Coordinates of C-alpha atoms in Angstrom, one line a residue:
M249 CA 0.2 0.0 0.0
R250 CA 2.7 2.6 0.8
R251 CA 4.5 1.4 -2.4
A252 CA 1.5 2.1 -4.5
A253 CA 1.1 5.6 -2.7
V254 CA 4.6 6.7 -3.1
A255 CA 4.5 5.6 -7.0
A256 CA 1.4 7.5 -7.5
L257 CA 2.8 10.7 -5.7
A258 CA 5.8 10.5 -7.8
A259 CA 4.0 10.1 -11.0
L260 CA 1.9 13.4 -10.1
V261 CA 5.2 15.0 -9.5
L262 CA 6.8 14.4 -12.6
A263 CA 4.0 14.6 -14.9
P264 CA 4.2 16.9 -17.8
A265 CA 2.5 20.4 -17.0
A266 CA -0.5 20.8 -18.9
P267 CA -0.1 23.6 -21.5
A268 CA -1.2 27.0 -20.4
A269 CA -4.3 28.1 -22.0
P270 CA -3.6 30.7 -24.6
T271 CA -4.5 34.3 -24.0
P272 CA -7.7 34.9 -25.8
T273 CA -7.9 37.2 -28.5
S274 CA -11.7 37.3 -28.8
A275 CA -14.6 36.0 -26.9
V276 CA -14.8 32.0 -26.3
Y277 CA -18.2 30.4 -26.3
D278 CA -19.2 27.0 -25.5
S279 CA -21.1 24.5 -27.9
K280 CA -24.4 25.8 -27.2
G281 CA -23.3 29.4 -27.7
H282 CA -22.7 30.4 -24.2
L283 CA -20.2 33.1 -23.6
V284 CA -17.7 31.4 -21.2
Q285 CA -14.8 33.6 -21.6
T286 CA -14.2 37.4 -22.5
E287 CA -11.4 38.9 -24.5
F288 CA -8.9 40.6 -22.8
A289 CA -9.0 44.3 -23.5
P290 CA -5.7 46.0 -25.1
P291 CA -4.4 48.8 -22.9
D292 CA -5.8 52.1 -23.0
T293 CA -3.2 54.3 -25.0
S294 CA -5.4 57.1 -25.8
P295 CA -3.8 60.7 -24.0
N296 CA -5.1 62.1 -21.1
L297 CA -3.9 65.5 -22.0
S298 CA -5.1 67.8 -24.8
K299 CA -2.7 69.1 -27.2
K300 CA -3.1 72.6 -25.7
K301 CA -2.7 71.4 -22.3
A302 CA 0.5 69.5 -23.2
S303 CA 1.9 72.7 -24.8
D304 CA 1.0 75.2 -21.9
L305 CA 2.8 72.3 -19.8
A306 CA 6.0 73.0 -22.0
L307 CA 5.9 76.8 -22.5
R308 CA 5.3 77.1 -18.3
F309 CA 8.1 74.7 -17.5
P310 CA 11.0 77.2 -15.9
K311 CA 13.6 76.4 -17.9
V312 CA 11.8 76.9 -21.2
A313 CA 10.0 80.3 -20.0
A314 CA 13.3 81.6 -18.9
W315 CA 14.8 81.1 -22.3
L316 CA 11.8 82.1 -24.4
K317 CA 12.2 85.6 -22.5
H318 CA 15.1 86.2 -25.0
Y319 CA 12.7 86.2 -27.9
P320 CA 10.3 89.1 -28.6
R321 CA 7.7 86.6 -29.2
V322 CA 6.9 82.8 -29.8
I323 CA 5.8 82.7 -33.4
S324 CA 4.3 79.0 -33.2
Y325 CA 4.5 75.9 -31.4
D326 CA 3.2 72.3 -32.0
A327 CA 2.7 69.1 -30.2
S328 CA 2.4 65.3 -31.1
Y329 CA 1.5 62.7 -29.1
D330 CA 3.4 59.1 -29.3
P331 CA 1.2 56.1 -27.9
K332 CA 4.3 53.9 -27.7
S333 CA 6.0 56.3 -24.9
L334 CA 2.3 57.7 -23.6
S335 CA 4.3 61.2 -23.8
W336 CA 4.1 64.5 -25.8
T337 CA 6.5 66.3 -27.8
V338 CA 6.2 69.8 -28.0
H339 CA 8.3 71.7 -30.6
V340 CA 8.5 75.7 -29.9
Y341 CA 9.5 78.0 -32.9
S342 CA 10.2 81.8 -33.0
G343 CA 10.8 83.8 -36.4
R344 CA 14.3 83.5 -38.0
A345 CA 15.6 81.4 -35.2
G346 CA 13.7 78.3 -36.2
E347 CA 13.1 75.9 -33.2
V348 CA 14.3 77.4 -30.0
A349 CA 12.9 74.9 -27.5
R350 CA 11.8 70.9 -27.3
V351 CA 9.6 69.6 -24.4
K352 CA 8.7 66.1 -23.9
V353 CA 5.5 65.8 -21.5
D354 CA 4.7 62.7 -19.8
D355 CA 0.8 62.1 -20.2
A356 CA -0.2 60.2 -17.4
T357 CA 1.8 62.4 -14.7
A358 CA 1.4 65.8 -16.6
T359 CA 4.8 66.6 -16.1
V360 CA 8.0 67.6 -18.2
S361 CA 10.2 64.6 -18.5
Q362 CA 12.8 66.7 -21.0
A363 CA 13.3 69.9 -21.9
F364 CA 16.0 71.0 -24.2
T365 CA 16.3 74.9 -25.2
G366 CA 18.7 76.7 -27.6
A367 CA 21.8 74.9 -29.0
Q368 CA 20.6 71.7 -27.1
V369 CA 17.6 71.2 -29.6
A370 CA 19.9 70.7 -32.7
W371 CA 23.2 69.5 -30.8
G372 CA 22.8 66.3 -28.6
M373 CA 26.3 67.0 -27.1
A374 CA 24.9 70.4 -25.6
R375 CA 22.6 68.5 -23.7
G376 CA 25.1 67.6 -21.0
G377 CA 25.8 64.2 -19.4
P378 CA 29.2 63.4 -17.7
G379 CA 29.8 60.3 -20.0
A380 CA 29.3 61.7 -23.4
F381 CA 32.9 62.0 -23.9
G382 CA 35.4 59.6 -22.5
G383 CA 33.1 58.0 -20.5
A384 CA 31.7 58.0 -17.0
K385 CA 35.4 57.3 -15.4
I386 CA 37.3 60.1 -16.6
N387 CA 34.6 62.7 -15.9
N388 CA 34.1 61.0 -12.4
H389 CA 34.7 64.2 -10.0
W390 CA 37.4 62.3 -7.9
I391 CA 39.5 60.9 -11.0
W392 CA 39.3 64.2 -12.8
L393 CA 40.1 66.3 -9.6
G394 CA 42.9 63.6 -8.9
F395 CA 44.6 64.1 -12.2
C396 CA 44.2 68.1 -11.3
A397 CA 46.0 67.3 -8.1
V398 CA 48.9 65.0 -9.3
F399 CA 49.6 67.7 -12.2
L400 CA 49.3 70.6 -9.6
L401 CA 51.4 68.8 -7.0
G402 CA 54.3 67.8 -9.4
L403 CA 54.8 70.7 -11.2
A404 CA 54.2 73.3 -8.8
D405 CA 56.9 75.7 -7.2
L406 CA 56.1 74.5 -3.7
R407 CA 58.6 77.0 -2.0
R408 CA 56.5 80.0 -3.5
L409 CA 52.9 79.3 -3.7
S410 CA 52.2 83.1 -5.0
S411 CA 55.1 82.4 -7.8
L412 CA 54.0 83.2 -11.9
R413 CA 54.7 79.1 -12.3
N414 CA 51.7 78.4 -10.2
L415 CA 49.6 80.8 -12.0
D416 CA 50.5 79.5 -15.1
L417 CA 49.6 76.0 -13.6
L418 CA 46.2 77.2 -12.7
A419 CA 45.5 78.8 -15.8
L420 CA 46.0 75.2 -17.5
L421 CA 43.6 73.6 -15.3
F422 CA 41.2 76.4 -15.3
F423 CA 39.0 74.7 -18.4
T424 CA 37.8 72.4 -15.7
A425 CA 35.7 75.0 -14.8
S426 CA 34.1 75.4 -18.2
L427 CA 34.0 71.5 -18.6
W428 CA 31.9 71.4 -15.5
Y429 CA 29.1 73.4 -16.8
F430 CA 29.6 71.8 -20.0
N431 CA 28.6 68.2 -18.9
R432 CA 25.6 70.1 -17.1
G433 CA 24.5 70.8 -20.1
D434 CA 24.9 74.8 -20.0
I435 CA 26.7 76.1 -22.9
F436 CA 26.0 79.5 -22.6
T437 CA 27.9 79.5 -19.3
S438 CA 30.6 76.8 -20.4
V439 CA 31.8 78.5 -23.7
P440 CA 32.7 82.0 -22.2
L441 CA 34.5 80.1 -19.5
A442 CA 36.6 78.7 -22.0
Y443 CA 38.2 82.1 -23.2
P444 CA 40.2 83.7 -20.0
P445 CA 42.7 80.6 -20.0
L446 CA 42.9 80.6 -23.8
V447 CA 43.8 84.5 -23.9
Y448 CA 45.9 84.2 -20.7
L449 CA 48.0 81.3 -22.1
L450 CA 48.5 83.3 -25.4
A451 CA 49.6 86.4 -23.8
R452 CA 52.3 84.4 -21.7
S453 CA 53.3 82.3 -25.0
I454 CA 53.7 85.8 -26.9
W455 CA 55.7 87.3 -24.0
I456 CA 58.1 84.3 -23.8
G457 CA 58.6 83.9 -27.5
I458 CA 59.3 87.9 -27.6
H459 CA 61.8 88.0 -24.6
G460 CA 63.0 84.6 -25.0
R461 CA 63.0 83.8 -21.0
G462 CA 61.0 81.4 -19.3
T463 CA 60.0 81.2 -15.6
A464 CA 63.3 80.3 -13.8
T465 CA 62.5 78.2 -10.5
R466 CA 64.4 75.7 -8.6
P467 CA 63.3 72.2 -8.9
F468 CA 61.2 70.7 -6.1
W469 CA 61.0 66.8 -6.9
P470 CA 64.0 64.9 -7.9
V471 CA 64.0 63.5 -11.4
W472 CA 63.7 59.8 -10.5
V473 CA 60.1 60.7 -8.6
L474 CA 58.9 62.3 -11.7
V475 CA 60.2 59.3 -13.7
A476 CA 58.4 56.7 -11.7
A477 CA 55.1 58.8 -11.5
T478 CA 55.1 59.1 -15.3
V479 CA 55.5 55.3 -15.5
F480 CA 52.8 54.7 -13.1
L481 CA 50.6 57.3 -14.8
A482 CA 51.1 56.1 -18.2
G483 CA 50.1 52.7 -17.3
F484 CA 46.9 54.0 -15.4
R485 CA 46.2 55.7 -18.6
V486 CA 46.1 53.0 -20.7
G487 CA 44.0 50.7 -18.2
L488 CA 41.6 53.7 -18.3
N489 CA 41.5 54.0 -22.0
V490 CA 41.1 49.7 -22.3
E491 CA 38.4 49.3 -19.4
A492 CA 36.5 52.5 -19.2
S493 CA 36.4 54.6 -22.4
N494 CA 34.2 55.4 -25.3
V495 CA 34.7 56.0 -28.8
I496 CA 32.8 58.9 -30.3
D497 CA 32.0 59.6 -33.8
V498 CA 35.8 61.4 -34.5
G499 CA 37.4 58.2 -33.1
Y500 CA 34.8 55.9 -35.4
A501 CA 36.2 57.6 -38.4
G502 CA 39.5 56.5 -38.2
P503 CA 39.1 52.7 -38.7
I504 CA 36.2 53.6 -41.5
G505 CA 38.9 55.8 -43.4
A506 CA 41.6 52.8 -43.0
E507 CA 39.3 50.4 -44.1
R508 CA 38.3 52.5 -47.2
I509 CA 42.3 52.8 -47.8
V510 CA 43.5 49.6 -47.4
K511 CA 40.5 47.1 -48.2
E512 CA 38.4 49.3 -50.8
H513 CA 41.1 51.1 -52.1
Q514 CA 39.2 54.5 -52.0
A515 CA 40.2 57.7 -50.7
P516 CA 38.2 58.3 -47.6
W517 CA 36.2 61.5 -48.8
G518 CA 32.8 60.7 -50.1
H519 CA 32.7 56.9 -49.1
F520 CA 31.7 56.9 -45.8
P521 CA 28.5 54.8 -44.5
I522 CA 25.6 56.6 -45.0
E523 CA 21.8 56.3 -44.0
D524 CA 20.1 57.8 -46.9
N525 CA 18.1 55.7 -49.3
L526 CA 19.9 52.4 -48.2
K527 CA 18.5 49.5 -46.7
P528 CA 18.2 49.1 -42.9
C529 CA 20.4 46.0 -41.2
G530 CA 20.7 45.3 -37.7
P531 CA 19.1 45.9 -34.7
A532 CA 17.7 49.0 -33.3
D533 CA 19.5 51.4 -30.5
A534 CA 17.8 52.5 -27.5
D535 CA 15.6 55.1 -29.4
G536 CA 14.1 52.4 -31.7
E537 CA 16.7 54.0 -34.5
I538 CA 18.3 51.5 -37.0
R539 CA 21.7 53.3 -38.0
E540 CA 23.2 50.3 -39.9
R541 CA 22.7 50.4 -43.6
I542 CA 23.9 47.8 -46.4
Q543 CA 26.3 50.3 -48.1
T544 CA 27.1 50.2 -51.9
N545 CA 30.0 47.9 -51.1
G546 CA 27.2 45.2 -50.1
R547 CA 28.4 45.6 -46.2
C548 CA 25.9 46.3 -43.0
E549 CA 27.7 49.2 -41.6
S550 CA 26.8 51.6 -38.8
A551 CA 26.6 54.8 -40.6
N552 CA 29.0 57.9 -39.6
P553 CA 28.2 60.2 -42.8
Q554 CA 29.8 63.5 -41.6
A555 CA 33.0 62.2 -40.4
D556 CA 35.4 62.4 -43.6
T557 CA 36.2 65.9 -43.0
Y558 CA 39.9 65.5 -42.0
G559 CA 43.1 65.5 -43.7
P560 CA 44.4 62.2 -45.1
V561 CA 47.0 61.5 -42.3
S562 CA 44.1 61.3 -39.6
Y563 CA 42.8 58.1 -41.5
E564 CA 46.2 57.0 -42.4
S565 CA 47.7 56.8 -39.0
Y566 CA 45.0 54.1 -38.1
I567 CA 46.3 51.8 -40.7
P568 CA 48.5 49.8 -38.7
A569 CA 45.8 49.3 -35.8
Y570 CA 43.5 48.2 -38.6
L571 CA 45.8 45.8 -40.2
V572 CA 46.1 44.2 -36.5
F573 CA 42.3 44.3 -35.3
G574 CA 40.1 45.1 -38.5
W575 CA 36.9 46.7 -38.5
S576 CA 33.8 44.8 -38.3
G577 CA 32.0 47.3 -40.3
K578 CA 29.8 48.5 -36.8
W579 CA 30.1 51.1 -34.3
D580 CA 31.0 48.5 -31.6
S581 CA 34.1 48.3 -29.5
L582 CA 36.4 49.2 -32.1
P583 CA 39.5 48.0 -30.9
A584 CA 41.6 49.7 -34.1
A585 CA 40.3 53.3 -32.4
H586 CA 41.3 52.4 -29.0
A587 CA 45.0 51.1 -30.0
T588 CA 45.6 54.1 -32.1
A589 CA 44.6 56.6 -29.2
I590 CA 46.8 55.0 -27.2
L591 CA 49.6 54.4 -29.6
F592 CA 49.9 58.3 -30.2
D593 CA 49.1 59.4 -26.5
L594 CA 52.3 57.0 -25.6
L595 CA 54.0 58.9 -28.4
C596 CA 53.4 62.1 -27.0
I597 CA 54.8 61.3 -23.8
V598 CA 58.0 59.7 -25.6
G599 CA 58.4 62.8 -27.7
L600 CA 58.3 65.2 -25.1
G601 CA 60.7 63.2 -22.9
L602 CA 63.0 63.4 -26.0
V603 CA 62.2 67.2 -26.5
G604 CA 62.9 67.9 -22.7
L605 CA 66.4 65.6 -22.7
R606 CA 67.6 67.3 -26.0
F607 CA 67.0 71.1 -25.1
G608 CA 67.4 70.9 -21.2
G609 CA 68.5 67.5 -20.0
A610 CA 67.3 64.9 -17.9
R611 CA 65.0 67.2 -15.5
L612 CA 63.1 69.0 -18.4
G613 CA 62.5 65.7 -20.0
A614 CA 61.0 64.4 -17.1
T615 CA 58.9 67.2 -16.3
L616 CA 57.5 67.6 -19.7
A617 CA 56.6 63.7 -20.1
F618 CA 55.2 64.0 -16.6
A619 CA 53.2 66.8 -17.3
W620 CA 51.6 65.4 -20.3
T621 CA 50.6 61.9 -18.4
A622 CA 49.1 64.3 -15.5
Y623 CA 47.2 66.7 -17.3
P624 CA 43.3 65.8 -17.3
F625 CA 42.8 67.0 -20.6
T626 CA 45.4 64.9 -22.4
Q627 CA 43.5 61.6 -20.9
Y628 CA 40.1 63.3 -21.9
V629 CA 41.4 62.8 -25.7
S630 CA 42.6 59.3 -24.8
S631 CA 39.2 58.4 -23.5
S632 CA 37.3 59.7 -25.9
N633 CA 39.4 57.7 -28.5
T634 CA 39.6 60.9 -30.9
N635 CA 42.4 61.7 -33.4
D636 CA 43.6 64.8 -31.5
A637 CA 46.7 63.3 -29.9
I638 CA 48.0 62.7 -33.8
V639 CA 48.1 66.6 -34.1
P640 CA 50.8 67.3 -31.3
A641 CA 52.8 63.8 -31.8
F642 CA 53.9 64.8 -35.2
L643 CA 54.7 68.5 -34.0
I644 CA 56.6 67.2 -31.2
F645 CA 58.9 65.0 -33.4
G646 CA 59.2 67.8 -35.7
F647 CA 60.3 70.2 -32.8
W648 CA 62.7 67.4 -31.5
L649 CA 64.5 67.5 -34.8
A650 CA 64.3 71.4 -35.6
S651 CA 67.7 71.6 -36.5
S652 CA 67.0 69.5 -39.5
A653 CA 65.1 71.5 -41.8
F654 CA 64.1 68.9 -43.9
K655 CA 62.8 66.6 -41.1
R656 CA 60.9 69.9 -39.5
G657 CA 59.2 70.3 -42.5
F658 CA 58.2 66.4 -42.9
F659 CA 56.4 66.4 -39.5
L660 CA 54.6 69.2 -39.8
A661 CA 53.0 68.3 -42.9
L662 CA 52.0 65.3 -41.6
S663 CA 50.6 67.1 -38.6
G664 CA 49.2 69.8 -40.9
W665 CA 47.5 67.3 -43.1
T666 CA 45.9 65.6 -40.2
K667 CA 43.2 68.5 -38.7
F668 CA 44.8 71.3 -40.6
V669 CA 45.7 73.5 -37.6
S670 CA 49.4 73.1 -37.6
L671 CA 49.6 74.7 -40.9
I672 CA 49.2 78.2 -39.1
V673 CA 53.0 77.5 -37.9
A674 CA 54.6 76.8 -41.4
P675 CA 56.0 80.2 -41.8
L676 CA 57.4 80.5 -38.3
W677 CA 59.0 76.7 -38.6
L678 CA 60.2 77.8 -42.2
T679 CA 62.5 80.4 -41.0
Y680 CA 64.0 79.1 -37.8
P681 CA 66.2 79.8 -36.6
D682 CA 67.7 82.8 -38.3
W683 CA 65.8 84.2 -41.6
R684 CA 68.8 86.5 -42.3
E685 CA 71.5 84.3 -42.3
S686 CA 72.4 83.4 -45.8
W687 CA 72.6 79.9 -45.4
S688 CA 68.5 80.0 -44.5
R689 CA 67.9 79.8 -48.5
R690 CA 69.1 76.5 -48.2
S691 CA 67.5 75.7 -44.8
A692 CA 64.1 76.8 -46.7
A693 CA 64.6 74.9 -49.6
F694 CA 65.3 71.7 -47.5
F695 CA 62.2 72.4 -45.6
A696 CA 60.0 72.9 -48.7
G697 CA 61.5 69.4 -49.5
G698 CA 60.7 67.7 -46.6
F699 CA 57.1 69.1 -46.5
A700 CA 56.5 68.6 -50.4
L701 CA 57.4 64.8 -49.5
A702 CA 55.2 64.3 -46.8
T703 CA 52.3 66.1 -48.8
V704 CA 52.7 63.9 -51.6
L705 CA 53.1 60.6 -49.8
A706 CA 49.9 61.8 -47.5
F707 CA 47.7 62.4 -50.6
S708 CA 48.7 59.7 -52.6
V709 CA 45.3 58.0 -51.6
L710 CA 43.8 60.4 -54.2
F711 CA 45.1 58.6 -57.0
F712 CA 42.8 55.4 -55.9
E713 CA 39.9 57.5 -57.5
P714 CA 39.2 57.1 -61.2
S715 CA 39.4 61.2 -61.8
F716 CA 42.4 62.8 -59.7
F717 CA 40.9 66.2 -59.9
H718 CA 37.4 65.4 -58.8
A719 CA 38.8 63.5 -55.8
V720 CA 40.6 66.7 -55.3
K721 CA 37.5 68.7 -55.6
L722 CA 35.8 66.3 -53.2
F723 CA 38.5 66.4 -50.8
Y724 CA 38.1 70.3 -50.7
V725 CA 34.6 70.3 -50.1
R726 CA 34.2 67.5 -47.6
T727 CA 37.1 69.0 -45.7
I728 CA 38.0 72.8 -46.0
K729 CA 34.7 73.7 -47.4
S730 CA 32.8 72.0 -44.7
Q731 CA 34.6 73.7 -41.9
I732 CA 34.6 77.1 -42.9
D733 CA 30.9 76.9 -43.4
R734 CA 30.2 75.2 -40.3
E735 CA 27.7 76.1 -37.9
S736 CA 28.4 75.4 -33.8
P737 CA 27.1 76.5 -30.5
F738 CA 30.7 76.0 -29.2
S739 CA 32.3 79.1 -29.7
L740 CA 31.0 83.1 -29.2
W741 CA 31.3 83.7 -32.9
D742 CA 28.1 81.8 -34.1
W743 CA 25.6 82.2 -31.2
R744 CA 24.0 84.9 -33.8
Q745 CA 22.3 81.8 -35.1
Y746 CA 19.8 81.7 -32.4
H747 CA 18.8 85.5 -33.0
A748 CA 18.0 85.7 -29.5
K749 CA 17.6 89.2 -28.0
G750 CA 20.6 89.8 -25.5
I751 CA 23.1 87.8 -27.6
P752 CA 25.2 89.8 -29.8
D753 CA 26.4 89.0 -33.7
L754 CA 30.4 88.8 -33.1
H755 CA 30.8 87.5 -36.8
R756 CA 32.8 90.8 -37.9
V757 CA 34.9 90.6 -34.7
Q758 CA 35.9 86.7 -35.5
Q759 CA 36.6 88.0 -39.1
G760 CA 38.9 90.7 -37.7
L761 CA 40.8 88.3 -35.4
E762 CA 41.3 85.8 -38.1
A763 CA 43.2 88.5 -40.4
V764 CA 45.1 89.5 -36.7
L765 CA 46.3 85.6 -36.6
V766 CA 47.3 85.5 -40.4
V767 CA 49.5 88.6 -39.8
G768 CA 50.8 87.3 -36.6
A769 CA 51.8 84.2 -38.2
F770 CA 54.0 85.9 -40.8
A771 CA 55.3 88.4 -38.0
A772 CA 56.3 85.5 -36.0
A773 CA 58.4 84.3 -38.9
F774 CA 60.6 87.2 -39.0
F775 CA 60.5 88.6 -35.4
P776 CA 62.4 88.3 -33.5
R777 CA 65.0 87.9 -35.9
R778 CA 66.7 84.9 -34.0
K779 CA 64.9 82.4 -32.2
S780 CA 66.3 80.0 -29.5
P781 CA 64.0 76.5 -29.1
L782 CA 62.4 78.2 -26.0
Q783 CA 60.9 80.8 -28.4
L784 CA 59.8 78.2 -31.2
A785 CA 58.1 76.6 -28.8
A786 CA 56.2 79.6 -27.2
L787 CA 55.4 81.0 -30.6
T788 CA 54.1 77.7 -31.8
G789 CA 52.0 77.6 -29.0
A790 CA 50.9 81.2 -29.3
L791 CA 49.6 80.6 -33.0
L792 CA 48.2 77.3 -32.4
I793 CA 46.0 79.0 -29.4
G794 CA 45.3 81.9 -31.8
F795 CA 44.1 79.3 -34.1
E796 CA 41.7 77.9 -31.4
L797 CA 40.6 81.2 -30.4
V798 CA 38.9 82.2 -33.6
L799 CA 37.2 78.7 -34.2
T800 CA 33.8 78.6 -34.8
H801 CA 33.7 75.2 -33.7
W802 CA 35.9 74.7 -30.3
F803 CA 36.0 71.8 -27.9
Y804 CA 38.1 70.6 -25.0
L805 CA 39.6 67.9 -27.2
Y806 CA 41.6 70.5 -29.1
I807 CA 43.7 71.8 -25.8
P808 CA 46.4 69.0 -26.4
W809 CA 47.1 70.6 -29.7
F810 CA 49.0 73.4 -28.1
F811 CA 49.5 72.0 -24.6
P812 CA 53.1 70.7 -25.2
F813 CA 54.6 73.8 -26.6
V814 CA 53.0 76.0 -23.9
A815 CA 54.2 73.5 -21.5
F816 CA 57.7 73.8 -22.8
A817 CA 57.7 77.5 -22.7
L818 CA 56.2 77.6 -19.2
L819 CA 58.1 74.9 -17.4
A820 CA 61.7 75.1 -19.0
P821 CA 63.6 76.8 -16.3
V822 CA 65.6 78.3 -18.7
A823 CA 67.9 81.4 -17.3
V824 CA 69.9 81.6 -21.1
A825 CA 68.6 80.6 -24.2
V826 CA 70.8 81.0 -27.6
T827 CA 70.9 79.6 -31.0
V828 CA 74.0 77.8 -32.8
E829 CA 75.3 80.9 -33.8
E830 CA 76.3 82.2 -30.5
Q831 CA 77.7 78.6 -29.2
E832 CA 79.7 77.4 -32.2
P833 CA 82.8 77.1 -29.8
S834 CA 81.0 74.6 -27.8
G835 CA 80.1 72.4 -30.4
R836 CA 76.4 72.2 -29.7
P837 CA 74.2 71.1 -32.4
V838 CA 71.7 73.8 -34.2
G839 CA 69.3 75.6 -31.7
E840 CA 70.3 73.4 -28.6
L841 CA 68.8 75.0 -25.4
V842 CA 71.7 76.4 -23.0
T843 CA 70.5 76.5 -19.4
A844 CA 72.2 78.4 -16.7
G845 CA 71.2 78.0 -13.1

């Protein structure tokens, strides 16, 4: 009896479960026509709010109301309801300014869930969020401020806290205040805050470039401490890049361009993955948008249509990493972008060490290498995995080899044909060190030869195209012309696009400053007549800062363009700096720095 009960219980436990009754999609009746089960009613997605009520909530929201006060009157607004998200989207327009606000209103709670005004309407990067550039780690307050503290502690004059050197270091770190407001989405505060440190560093660089004297300070930390800190920080930076960084569209452009050159045998311009009029493929993103399309080459690729705006070296620099890691066609982890960003970050560290070692000895070499590794904005570039470390890397090695006119011209061209900014220093580097000496004509010829060779090598990708002249025209349209015509809220110069009351139109001021920059670039080539390496570095930094000051689209990723040369000018403990003409009996190479004290 007991065995029978156990067997029955086991059979009951192990018996397969009866299939669940399907959810009825219509009413269920028995054989006699009696209703035995009703259908489940679908959820009610009809709006609770009216179009006018949703619009009124949007217009009364404090952020929106405060912004609309800048406009004489709101011309129109429109609201649409999305039954999927159960929310309203309200678009607000004002005259020539177009859409000036966009607001999302939750229908169930009758509250505003999102509100974008001004630049935030058209620019996602103006909406804030600490992880958009570089990921959450580098934007973490403790990590960022840790970099700032190490930078300041390692380089400051701790014996004289009120020294000019310490003020210079604080100016280099002052961009942090601007970045803090940028991460909060407050563009109209973050942008003006970027100009005071730029102007200060410009003035300091010009003063050093003219007078040829740096800030002489007694070193505080021994060389071995700076070297050890540099090695540790370099490893930390690599780990931060590999484990806790992101790749923005600028970095994504690199593997695409390398793939087009190596595999497709195409020039990058006009051949980037697009979205328009192509068949979607792949999954939808968090917003329900499918960004991947089957391109004309038959591959399913993530679109990045506006990223072919850089010079050829910007894409060619990614070829080594592309050959190792390839590219899947997707905007995934992009190991080739990470590897290239790490490579050029390390090249900048090594290059600055070599520059300091040659022109000031082991102490200056250790100081400059440490300065790059500890400066938070250079890590901002690495953690964003952009191409912005390529520009200074080539310039650093050109400066290291400045005594050779051919090499100086070669590396300047590589830097210039990356993102064009370095071309502003071409007249200065052409005439270094002494434009009046008779042999400088021969030096200028060697400089031009090196520049021309690098230019030919860089632009050889244009010969992949069926028509060379069409390829040249397309290059100009996609790069130089697109940059000239570009609109951006990330400088003071283009705020006129909002047509808001109280925001001035500074376009004419920008044009005037651009003319001053061009004149200054040629003036720096001839004055001072004789230039030491310190003056070459200071004037190079000044011209690069000047270029950034007049840019319509400026961003924090551009700070490392000028940082190595400004750091050299500000940190070199130079008492005397002379060129080879004054030191020929000593047998020093051309342009080598002579220090005292």
